[in-house]
mmCIF file with all atom_site columns, C-alpha atoms in Angstrom:
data_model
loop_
_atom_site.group_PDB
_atom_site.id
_atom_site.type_symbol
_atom_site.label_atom_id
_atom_site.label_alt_id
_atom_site.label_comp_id
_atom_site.label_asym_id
_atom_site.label_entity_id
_atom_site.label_seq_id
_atom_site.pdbx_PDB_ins_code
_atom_site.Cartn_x
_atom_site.Cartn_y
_atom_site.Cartn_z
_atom_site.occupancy
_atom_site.B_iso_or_equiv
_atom_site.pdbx_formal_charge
_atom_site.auth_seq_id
_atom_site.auth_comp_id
_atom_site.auth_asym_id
_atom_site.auth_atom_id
_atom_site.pdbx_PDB_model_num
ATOM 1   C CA . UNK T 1 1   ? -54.943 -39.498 -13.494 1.00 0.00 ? 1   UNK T CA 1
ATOM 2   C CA . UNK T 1 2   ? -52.181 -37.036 -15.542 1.00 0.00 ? 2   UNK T CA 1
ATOM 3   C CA . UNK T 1 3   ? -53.145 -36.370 -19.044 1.00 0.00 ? 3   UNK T CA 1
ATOM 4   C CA . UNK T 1 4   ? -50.023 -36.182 -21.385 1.00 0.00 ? 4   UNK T CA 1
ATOM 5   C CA . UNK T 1 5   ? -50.390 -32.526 -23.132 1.00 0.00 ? 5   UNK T CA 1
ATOM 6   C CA . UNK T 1 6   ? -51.242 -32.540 -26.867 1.00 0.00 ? 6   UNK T CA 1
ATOM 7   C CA . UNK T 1 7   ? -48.302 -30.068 -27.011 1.00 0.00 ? 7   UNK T CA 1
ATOM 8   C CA . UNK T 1 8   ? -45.353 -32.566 -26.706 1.00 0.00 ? 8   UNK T CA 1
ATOM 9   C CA . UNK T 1 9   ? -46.161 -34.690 -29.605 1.00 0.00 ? 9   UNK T CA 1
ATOM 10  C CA . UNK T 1 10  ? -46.352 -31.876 -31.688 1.00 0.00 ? 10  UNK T CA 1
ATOM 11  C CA . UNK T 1 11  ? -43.278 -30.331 -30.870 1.00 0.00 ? 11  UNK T CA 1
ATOM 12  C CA . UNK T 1 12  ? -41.119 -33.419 -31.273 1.00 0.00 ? 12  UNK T CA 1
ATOM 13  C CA . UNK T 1 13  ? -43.225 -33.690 -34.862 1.00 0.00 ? 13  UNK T CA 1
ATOM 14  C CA . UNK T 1 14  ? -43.207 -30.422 -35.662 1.00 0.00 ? 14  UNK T CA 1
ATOM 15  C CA . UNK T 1 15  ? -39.245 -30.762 -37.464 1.00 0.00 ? 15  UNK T CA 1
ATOM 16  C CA . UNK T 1 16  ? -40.827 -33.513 -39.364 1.00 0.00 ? 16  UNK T CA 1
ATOM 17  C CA . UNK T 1 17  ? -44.069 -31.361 -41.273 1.00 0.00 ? 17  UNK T CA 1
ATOM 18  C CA . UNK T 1 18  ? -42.117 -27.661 -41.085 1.00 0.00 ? 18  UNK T CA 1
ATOM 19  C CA . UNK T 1 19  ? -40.359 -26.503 -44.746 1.00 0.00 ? 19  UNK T CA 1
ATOM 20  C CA . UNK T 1 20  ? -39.010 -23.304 -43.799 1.00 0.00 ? 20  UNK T CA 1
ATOM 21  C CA . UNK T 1 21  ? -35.616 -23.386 -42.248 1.00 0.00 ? 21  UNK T CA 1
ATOM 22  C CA . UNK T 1 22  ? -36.033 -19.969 -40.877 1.00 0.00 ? 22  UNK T CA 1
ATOM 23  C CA . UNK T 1 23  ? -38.731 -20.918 -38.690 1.00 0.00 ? 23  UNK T CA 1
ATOM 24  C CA . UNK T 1 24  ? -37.280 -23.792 -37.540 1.00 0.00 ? 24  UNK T CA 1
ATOM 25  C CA . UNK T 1 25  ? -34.077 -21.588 -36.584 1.00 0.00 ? 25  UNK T CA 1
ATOM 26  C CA . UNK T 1 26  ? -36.208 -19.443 -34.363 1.00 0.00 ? 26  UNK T CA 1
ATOM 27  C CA . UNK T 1 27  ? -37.470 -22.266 -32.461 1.00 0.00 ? 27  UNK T CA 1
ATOM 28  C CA . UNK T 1 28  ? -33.668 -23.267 -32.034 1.00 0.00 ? 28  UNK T CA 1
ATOM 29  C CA . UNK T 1 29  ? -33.010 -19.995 -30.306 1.00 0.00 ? 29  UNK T CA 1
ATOM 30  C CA . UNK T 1 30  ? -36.041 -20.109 -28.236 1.00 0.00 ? 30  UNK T CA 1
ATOM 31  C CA . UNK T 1 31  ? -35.041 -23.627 -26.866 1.00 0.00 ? 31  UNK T CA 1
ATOM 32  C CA . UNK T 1 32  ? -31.906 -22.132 -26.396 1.00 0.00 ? 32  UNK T CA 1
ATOM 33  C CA . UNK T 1 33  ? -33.281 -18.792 -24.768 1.00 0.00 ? 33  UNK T CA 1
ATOM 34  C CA . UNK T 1 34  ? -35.126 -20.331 -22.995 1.00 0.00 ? 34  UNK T CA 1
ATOM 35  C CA . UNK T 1 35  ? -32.578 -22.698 -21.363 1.00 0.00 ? 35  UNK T CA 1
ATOM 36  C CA . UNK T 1 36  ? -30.606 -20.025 -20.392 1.00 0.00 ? 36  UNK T CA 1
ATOM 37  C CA . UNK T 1 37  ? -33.338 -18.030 -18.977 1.00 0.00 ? 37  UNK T CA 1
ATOM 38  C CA . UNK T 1 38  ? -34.402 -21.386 -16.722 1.00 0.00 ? 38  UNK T CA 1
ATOM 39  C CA . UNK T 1 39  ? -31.026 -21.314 -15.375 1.00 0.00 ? 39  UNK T CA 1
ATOM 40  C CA . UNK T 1 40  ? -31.016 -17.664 -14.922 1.00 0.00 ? 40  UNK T CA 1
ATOM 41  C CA . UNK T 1 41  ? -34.180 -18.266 -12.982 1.00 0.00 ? 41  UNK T CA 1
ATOM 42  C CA . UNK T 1 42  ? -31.873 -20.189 -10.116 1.00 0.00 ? 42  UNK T CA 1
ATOM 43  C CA . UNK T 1 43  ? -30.410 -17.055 -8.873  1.00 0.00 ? 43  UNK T CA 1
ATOM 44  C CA . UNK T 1 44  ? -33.228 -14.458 -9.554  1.00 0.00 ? 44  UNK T CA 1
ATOM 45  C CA . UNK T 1 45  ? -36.126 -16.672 -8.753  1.00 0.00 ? 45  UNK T CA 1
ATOM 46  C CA . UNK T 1 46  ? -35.563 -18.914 -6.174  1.00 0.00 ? 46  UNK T CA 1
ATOM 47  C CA . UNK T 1 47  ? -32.266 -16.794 -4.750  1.00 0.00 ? 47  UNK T CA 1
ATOM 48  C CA . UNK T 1 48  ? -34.056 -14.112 -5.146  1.00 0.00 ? 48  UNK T CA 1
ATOM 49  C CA . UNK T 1 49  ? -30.338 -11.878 -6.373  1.00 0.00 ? 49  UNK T CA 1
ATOM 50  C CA . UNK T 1 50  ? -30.674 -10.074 -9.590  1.00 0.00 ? 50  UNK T CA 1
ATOM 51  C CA . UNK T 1 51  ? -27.729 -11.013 -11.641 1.00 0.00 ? 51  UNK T CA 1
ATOM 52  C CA . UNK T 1 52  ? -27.070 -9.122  -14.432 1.00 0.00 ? 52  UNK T CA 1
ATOM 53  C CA . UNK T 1 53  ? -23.681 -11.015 -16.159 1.00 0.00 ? 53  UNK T CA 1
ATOM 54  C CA . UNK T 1 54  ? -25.073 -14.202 -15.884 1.00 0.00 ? 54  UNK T CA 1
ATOM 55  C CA . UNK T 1 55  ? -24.143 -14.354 -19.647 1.00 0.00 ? 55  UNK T CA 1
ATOM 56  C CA . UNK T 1 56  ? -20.613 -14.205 -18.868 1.00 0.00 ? 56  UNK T CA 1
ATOM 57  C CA . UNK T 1 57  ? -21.097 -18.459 -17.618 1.00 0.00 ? 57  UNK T CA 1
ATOM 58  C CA . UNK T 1 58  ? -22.716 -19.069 -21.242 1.00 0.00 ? 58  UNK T CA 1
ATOM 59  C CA . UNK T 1 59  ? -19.672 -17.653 -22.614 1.00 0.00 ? 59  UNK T CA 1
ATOM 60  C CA . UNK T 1 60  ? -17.242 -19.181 -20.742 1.00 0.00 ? 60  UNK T CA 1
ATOM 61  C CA . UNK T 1 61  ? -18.825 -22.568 -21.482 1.00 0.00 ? 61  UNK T CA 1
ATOM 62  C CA . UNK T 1 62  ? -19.126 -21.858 -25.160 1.00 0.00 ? 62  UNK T CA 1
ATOM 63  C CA . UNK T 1 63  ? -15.123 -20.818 -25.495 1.00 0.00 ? 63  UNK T CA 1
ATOM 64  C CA . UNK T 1 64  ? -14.211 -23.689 -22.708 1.00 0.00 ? 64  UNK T CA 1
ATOM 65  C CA . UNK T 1 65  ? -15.729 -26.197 -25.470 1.00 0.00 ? 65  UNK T CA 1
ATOM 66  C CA . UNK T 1 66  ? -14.800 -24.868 -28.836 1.00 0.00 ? 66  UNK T CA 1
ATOM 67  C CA . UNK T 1 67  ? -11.291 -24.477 -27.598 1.00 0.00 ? 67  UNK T CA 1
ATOM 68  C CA . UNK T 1 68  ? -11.054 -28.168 -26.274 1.00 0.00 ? 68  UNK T CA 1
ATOM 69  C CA . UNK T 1 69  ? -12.395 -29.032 -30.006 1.00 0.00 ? 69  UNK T CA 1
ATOM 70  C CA . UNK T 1 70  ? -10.348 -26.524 -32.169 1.00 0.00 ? 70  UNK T CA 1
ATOM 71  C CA . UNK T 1 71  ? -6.887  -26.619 -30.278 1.00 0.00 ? 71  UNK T CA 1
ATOM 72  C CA . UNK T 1 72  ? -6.870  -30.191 -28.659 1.00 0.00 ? 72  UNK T CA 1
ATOM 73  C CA . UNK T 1 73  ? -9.524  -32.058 -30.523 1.00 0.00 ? 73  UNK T CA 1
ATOM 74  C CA . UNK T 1 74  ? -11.791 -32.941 -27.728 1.00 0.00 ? 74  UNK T CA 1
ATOM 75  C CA . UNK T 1 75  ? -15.290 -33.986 -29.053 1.00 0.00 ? 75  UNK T CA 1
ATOM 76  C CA . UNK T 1 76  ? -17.748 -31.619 -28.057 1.00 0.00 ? 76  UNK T CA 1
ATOM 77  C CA . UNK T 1 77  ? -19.648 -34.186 -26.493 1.00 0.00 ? 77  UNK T CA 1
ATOM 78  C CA . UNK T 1 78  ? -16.634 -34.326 -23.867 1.00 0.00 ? 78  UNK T CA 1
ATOM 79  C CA . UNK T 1 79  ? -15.915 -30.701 -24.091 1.00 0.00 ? 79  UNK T CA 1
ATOM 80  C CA . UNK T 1 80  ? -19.585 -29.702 -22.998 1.00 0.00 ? 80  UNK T CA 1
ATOM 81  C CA . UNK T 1 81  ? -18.991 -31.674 -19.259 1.00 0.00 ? 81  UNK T CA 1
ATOM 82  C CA . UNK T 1 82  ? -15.759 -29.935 -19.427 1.00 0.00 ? 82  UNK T CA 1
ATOM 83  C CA . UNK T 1 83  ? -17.006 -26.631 -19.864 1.00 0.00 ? 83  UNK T CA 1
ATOM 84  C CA . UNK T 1 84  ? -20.033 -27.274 -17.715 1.00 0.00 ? 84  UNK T CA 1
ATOM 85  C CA . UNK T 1 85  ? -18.072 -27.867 -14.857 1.00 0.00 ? 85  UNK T CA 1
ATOM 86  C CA . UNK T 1 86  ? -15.304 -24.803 -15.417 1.00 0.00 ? 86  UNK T CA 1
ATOM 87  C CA . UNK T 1 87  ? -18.140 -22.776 -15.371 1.00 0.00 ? 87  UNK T CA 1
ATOM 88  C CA . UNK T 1 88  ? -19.543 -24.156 -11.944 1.00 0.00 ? 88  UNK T CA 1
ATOM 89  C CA . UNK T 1 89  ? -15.876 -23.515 -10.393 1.00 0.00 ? 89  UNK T CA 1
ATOM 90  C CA . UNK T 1 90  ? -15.652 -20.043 -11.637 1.00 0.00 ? 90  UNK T CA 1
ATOM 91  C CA . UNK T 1 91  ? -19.796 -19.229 -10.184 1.00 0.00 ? 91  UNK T CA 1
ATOM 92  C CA . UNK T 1 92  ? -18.192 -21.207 -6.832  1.00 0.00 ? 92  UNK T CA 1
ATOM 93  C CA . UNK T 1 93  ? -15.186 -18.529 -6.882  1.00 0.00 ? 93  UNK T CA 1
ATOM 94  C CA . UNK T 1 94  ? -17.120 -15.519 -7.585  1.00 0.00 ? 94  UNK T CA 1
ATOM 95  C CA . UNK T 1 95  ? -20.118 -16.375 -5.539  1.00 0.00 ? 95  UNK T CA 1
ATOM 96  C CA . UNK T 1 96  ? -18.125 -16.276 -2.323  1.00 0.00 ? 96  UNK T CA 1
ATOM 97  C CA . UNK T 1 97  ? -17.606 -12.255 -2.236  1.00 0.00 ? 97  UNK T CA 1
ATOM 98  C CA . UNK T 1 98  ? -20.758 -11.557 -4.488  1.00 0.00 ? 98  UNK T CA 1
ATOM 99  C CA . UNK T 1 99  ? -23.149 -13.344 -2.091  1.00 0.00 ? 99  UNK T CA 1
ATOM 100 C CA . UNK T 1 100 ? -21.858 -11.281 0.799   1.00 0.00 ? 100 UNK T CA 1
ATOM 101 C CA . UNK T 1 101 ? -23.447 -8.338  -1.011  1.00 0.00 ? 101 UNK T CA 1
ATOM 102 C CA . UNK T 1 102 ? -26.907 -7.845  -1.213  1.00 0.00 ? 102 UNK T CA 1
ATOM 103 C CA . UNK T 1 103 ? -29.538 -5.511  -3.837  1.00 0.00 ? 103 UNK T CA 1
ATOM 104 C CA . UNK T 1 104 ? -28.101 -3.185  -5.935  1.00 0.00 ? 104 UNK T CA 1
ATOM 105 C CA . UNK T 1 105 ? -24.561 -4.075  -4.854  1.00 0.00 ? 105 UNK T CA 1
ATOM 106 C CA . UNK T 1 106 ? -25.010 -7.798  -5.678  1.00 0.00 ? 106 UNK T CA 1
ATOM 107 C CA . UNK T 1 107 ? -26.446 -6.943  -8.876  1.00 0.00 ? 107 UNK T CA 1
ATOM 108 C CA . UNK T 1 108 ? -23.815 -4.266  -10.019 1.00 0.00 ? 108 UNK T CA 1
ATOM 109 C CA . UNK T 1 109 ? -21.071 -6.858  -8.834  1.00 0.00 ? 109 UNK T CA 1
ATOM 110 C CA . UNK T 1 110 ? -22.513 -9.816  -11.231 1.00 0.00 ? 110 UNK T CA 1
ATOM 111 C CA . UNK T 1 111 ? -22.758 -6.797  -14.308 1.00 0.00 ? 111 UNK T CA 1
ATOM 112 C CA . UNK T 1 112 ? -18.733 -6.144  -13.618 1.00 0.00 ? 112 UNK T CA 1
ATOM 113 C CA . UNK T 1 113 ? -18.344 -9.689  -13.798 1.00 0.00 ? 113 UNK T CA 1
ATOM 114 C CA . UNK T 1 114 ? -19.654 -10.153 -16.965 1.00 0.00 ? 114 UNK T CA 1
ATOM 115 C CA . UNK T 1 115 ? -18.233 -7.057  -18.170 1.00 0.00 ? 115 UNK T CA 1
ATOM 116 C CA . UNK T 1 116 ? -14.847 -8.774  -17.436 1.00 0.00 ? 116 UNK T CA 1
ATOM 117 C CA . UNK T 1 117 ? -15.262 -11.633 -18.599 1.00 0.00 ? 117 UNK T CA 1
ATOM 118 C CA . UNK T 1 118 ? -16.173 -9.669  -22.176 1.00 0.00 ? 118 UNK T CA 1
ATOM 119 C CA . UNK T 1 119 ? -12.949 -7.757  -21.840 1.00 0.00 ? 119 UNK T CA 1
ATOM 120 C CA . UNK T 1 120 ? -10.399 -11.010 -21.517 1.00 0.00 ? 120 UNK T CA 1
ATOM 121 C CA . UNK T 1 121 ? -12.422 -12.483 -24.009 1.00 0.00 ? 121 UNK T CA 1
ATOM 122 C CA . UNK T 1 122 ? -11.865 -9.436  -26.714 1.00 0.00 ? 122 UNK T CA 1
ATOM 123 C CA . UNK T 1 123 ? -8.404  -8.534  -25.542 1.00 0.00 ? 123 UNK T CA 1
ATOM 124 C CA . UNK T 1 124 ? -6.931  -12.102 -24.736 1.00 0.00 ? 124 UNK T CA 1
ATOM 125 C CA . UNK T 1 125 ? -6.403  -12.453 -28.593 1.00 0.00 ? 125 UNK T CA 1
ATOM 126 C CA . UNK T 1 126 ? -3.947  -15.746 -28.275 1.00 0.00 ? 126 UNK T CA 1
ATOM 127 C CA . UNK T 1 127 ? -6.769  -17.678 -26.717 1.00 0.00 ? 127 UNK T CA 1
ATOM 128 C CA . UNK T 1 128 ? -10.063 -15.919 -28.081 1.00 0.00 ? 128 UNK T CA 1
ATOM 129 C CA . UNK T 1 129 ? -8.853  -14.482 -31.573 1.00 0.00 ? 129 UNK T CA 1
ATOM 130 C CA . UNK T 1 130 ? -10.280 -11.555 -29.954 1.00 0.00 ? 130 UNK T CA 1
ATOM 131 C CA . UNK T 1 131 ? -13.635 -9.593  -31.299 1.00 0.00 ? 131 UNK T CA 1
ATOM 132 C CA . UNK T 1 132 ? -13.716 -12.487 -34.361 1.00 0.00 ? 132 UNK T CA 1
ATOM 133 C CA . UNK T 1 133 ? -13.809 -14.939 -32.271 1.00 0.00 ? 133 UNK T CA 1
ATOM 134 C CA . UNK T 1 134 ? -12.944 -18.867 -33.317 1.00 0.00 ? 134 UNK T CA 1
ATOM 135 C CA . UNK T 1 135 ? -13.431 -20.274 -36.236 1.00 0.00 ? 135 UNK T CA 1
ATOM 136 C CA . UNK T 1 136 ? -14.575 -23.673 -36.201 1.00 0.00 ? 136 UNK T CA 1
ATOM 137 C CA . UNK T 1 137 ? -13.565 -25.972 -39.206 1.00 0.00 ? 137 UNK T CA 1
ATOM 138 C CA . UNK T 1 138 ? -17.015 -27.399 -40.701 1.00 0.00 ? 138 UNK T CA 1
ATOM 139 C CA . UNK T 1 139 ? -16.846 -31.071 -40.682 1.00 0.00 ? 139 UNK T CA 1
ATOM 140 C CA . UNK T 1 140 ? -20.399 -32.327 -40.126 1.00 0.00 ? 140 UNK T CA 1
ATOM 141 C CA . UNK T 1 141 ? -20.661 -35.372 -37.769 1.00 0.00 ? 141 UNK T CA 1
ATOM 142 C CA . UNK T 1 142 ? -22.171 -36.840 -34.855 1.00 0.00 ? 142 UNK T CA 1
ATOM 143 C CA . UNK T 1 143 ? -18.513 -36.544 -32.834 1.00 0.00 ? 143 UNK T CA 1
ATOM 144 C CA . UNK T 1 144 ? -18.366 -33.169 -34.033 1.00 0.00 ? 144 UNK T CA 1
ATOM 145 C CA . UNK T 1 145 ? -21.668 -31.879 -33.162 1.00 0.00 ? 145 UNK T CA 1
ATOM 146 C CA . UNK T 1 146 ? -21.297 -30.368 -36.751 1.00 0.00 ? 146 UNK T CA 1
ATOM 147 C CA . UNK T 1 147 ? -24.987 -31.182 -38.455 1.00 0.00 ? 147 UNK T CA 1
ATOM 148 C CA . UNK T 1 148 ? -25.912 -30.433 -42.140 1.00 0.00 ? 148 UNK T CA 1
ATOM 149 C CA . UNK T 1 149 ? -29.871 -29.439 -41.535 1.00 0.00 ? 149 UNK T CA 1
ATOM 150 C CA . UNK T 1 150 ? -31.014 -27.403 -38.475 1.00 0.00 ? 150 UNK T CA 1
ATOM 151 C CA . UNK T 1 151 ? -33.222 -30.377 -37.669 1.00 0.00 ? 151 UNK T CA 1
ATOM 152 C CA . UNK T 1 152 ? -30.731 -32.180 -35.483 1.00 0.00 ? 152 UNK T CA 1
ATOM 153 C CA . UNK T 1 153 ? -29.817 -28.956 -33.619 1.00 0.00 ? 153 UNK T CA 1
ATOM 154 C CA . UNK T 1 154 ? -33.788 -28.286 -33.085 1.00 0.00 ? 154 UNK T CA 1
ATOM 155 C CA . UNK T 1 155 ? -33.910 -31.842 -30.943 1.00 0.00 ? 155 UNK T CA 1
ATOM 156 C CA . UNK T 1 156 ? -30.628 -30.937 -29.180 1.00 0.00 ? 156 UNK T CA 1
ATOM 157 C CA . UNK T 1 157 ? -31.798 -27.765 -28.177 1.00 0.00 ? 157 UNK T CA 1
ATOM 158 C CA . UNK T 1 158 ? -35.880 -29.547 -27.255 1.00 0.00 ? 158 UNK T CA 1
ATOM 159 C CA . UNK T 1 159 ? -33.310 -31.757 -24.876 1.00 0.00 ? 159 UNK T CA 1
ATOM 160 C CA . UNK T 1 160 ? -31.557 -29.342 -23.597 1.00 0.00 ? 160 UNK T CA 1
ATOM 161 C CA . UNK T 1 161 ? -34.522 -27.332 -22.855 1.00 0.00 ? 161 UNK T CA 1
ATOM 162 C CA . UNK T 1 162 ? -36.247 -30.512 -21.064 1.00 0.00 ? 162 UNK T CA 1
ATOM 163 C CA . UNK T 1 163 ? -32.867 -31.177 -18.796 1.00 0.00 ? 163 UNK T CA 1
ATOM 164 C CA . UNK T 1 164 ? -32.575 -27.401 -17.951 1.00 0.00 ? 164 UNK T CA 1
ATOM 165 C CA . UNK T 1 165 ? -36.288 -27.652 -16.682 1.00 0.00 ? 165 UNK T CA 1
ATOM 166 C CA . UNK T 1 166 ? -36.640 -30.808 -14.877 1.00 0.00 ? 166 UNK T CA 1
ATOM 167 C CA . UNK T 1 167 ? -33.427 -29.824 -13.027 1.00 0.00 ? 167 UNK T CA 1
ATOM 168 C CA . UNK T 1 168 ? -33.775 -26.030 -12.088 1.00 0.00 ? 168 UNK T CA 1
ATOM 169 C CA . UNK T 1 169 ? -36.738 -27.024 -9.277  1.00 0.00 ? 169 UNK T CA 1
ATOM 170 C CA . UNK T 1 170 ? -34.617 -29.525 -7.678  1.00 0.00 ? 170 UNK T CA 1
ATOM 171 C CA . UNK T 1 171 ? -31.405 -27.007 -7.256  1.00 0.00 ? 171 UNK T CA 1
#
């Protein structure tokens, strides 16, 4: 018979009891970290390919939805799906040349990538604002996915976290 770990109560409780903000932030980025470094895990661990510009689909995800919400007013709740599955089509496109390659080719192929993608997103300064980067009007709301306290963002991220590793096994 499974035993439920003592851990997960406490981390869904832990927002609740903790005072300092800055402590809760860290936890944010380690739920965050951490989901990117499960998905990361796809191509290195199980595919066994070192990619180094794996960054470069984070980014294009992050601009895909904040320019849905800042130019055309697309919630971010729609915007994330959106740039969830731009990013998909652009790994499909690359992956067909880059998975011919193997070692230290595949790897320095997937490190030009991302250096690309870093380029266009600096130099394309009509559609990035360049090395500033967007600004996002703060108008907190649930449609928005613009929160007051760092508590709501720590439970996004905890879910986030939970989807990222419940699905990586099954890819």
């Amino acid at each position: 018979c499974p035993t439920q770990s003592p851990a997960l109560p406490s981390i869904v409780m832990l927002p609740l009891v903790m005072t300092n903000k800055f402590y809760l932030h860290i936890l944010i980025t380690v739920f965050l970290f951490a989901s990117v470094s499960s998905a990361w895990n796809i191509i290195c661990g199980y595919g066994g390919q070192l990619s180094l510009g794996h960054a470069a689909f984070f980014g294009i995800g992050a601009y895909t939805s904040t320019l849905l919400y800042v130019r055309l007013g697309v919630s971010p709740w729609i915007g994330m799906f959106a740039a969830g599955i731009l990013a998909v089509v652009v790994a499909l496109a690359i992956s067909y040349p880059c998975f011919r390659l193997r070692g230290p080719f595949f790897t320095l192929s997937t490190l030009a990538f991302g250096e690309v993608v870093r380029l266009v997103t600096v130099f394309w300064r009509p559609l990035t604002e360049g090395s500033v980067g967007i600004l996002i009007p703060f108008k907190p709301g649930l449609s928005n996915m613009i929160f007051s306290g760092k508590v709501a963002y720590y439970y996004l991220t905890l879910i986030l976290l939970a989807i990222v590793l419940v699905a990586a096994p099954l890819v």
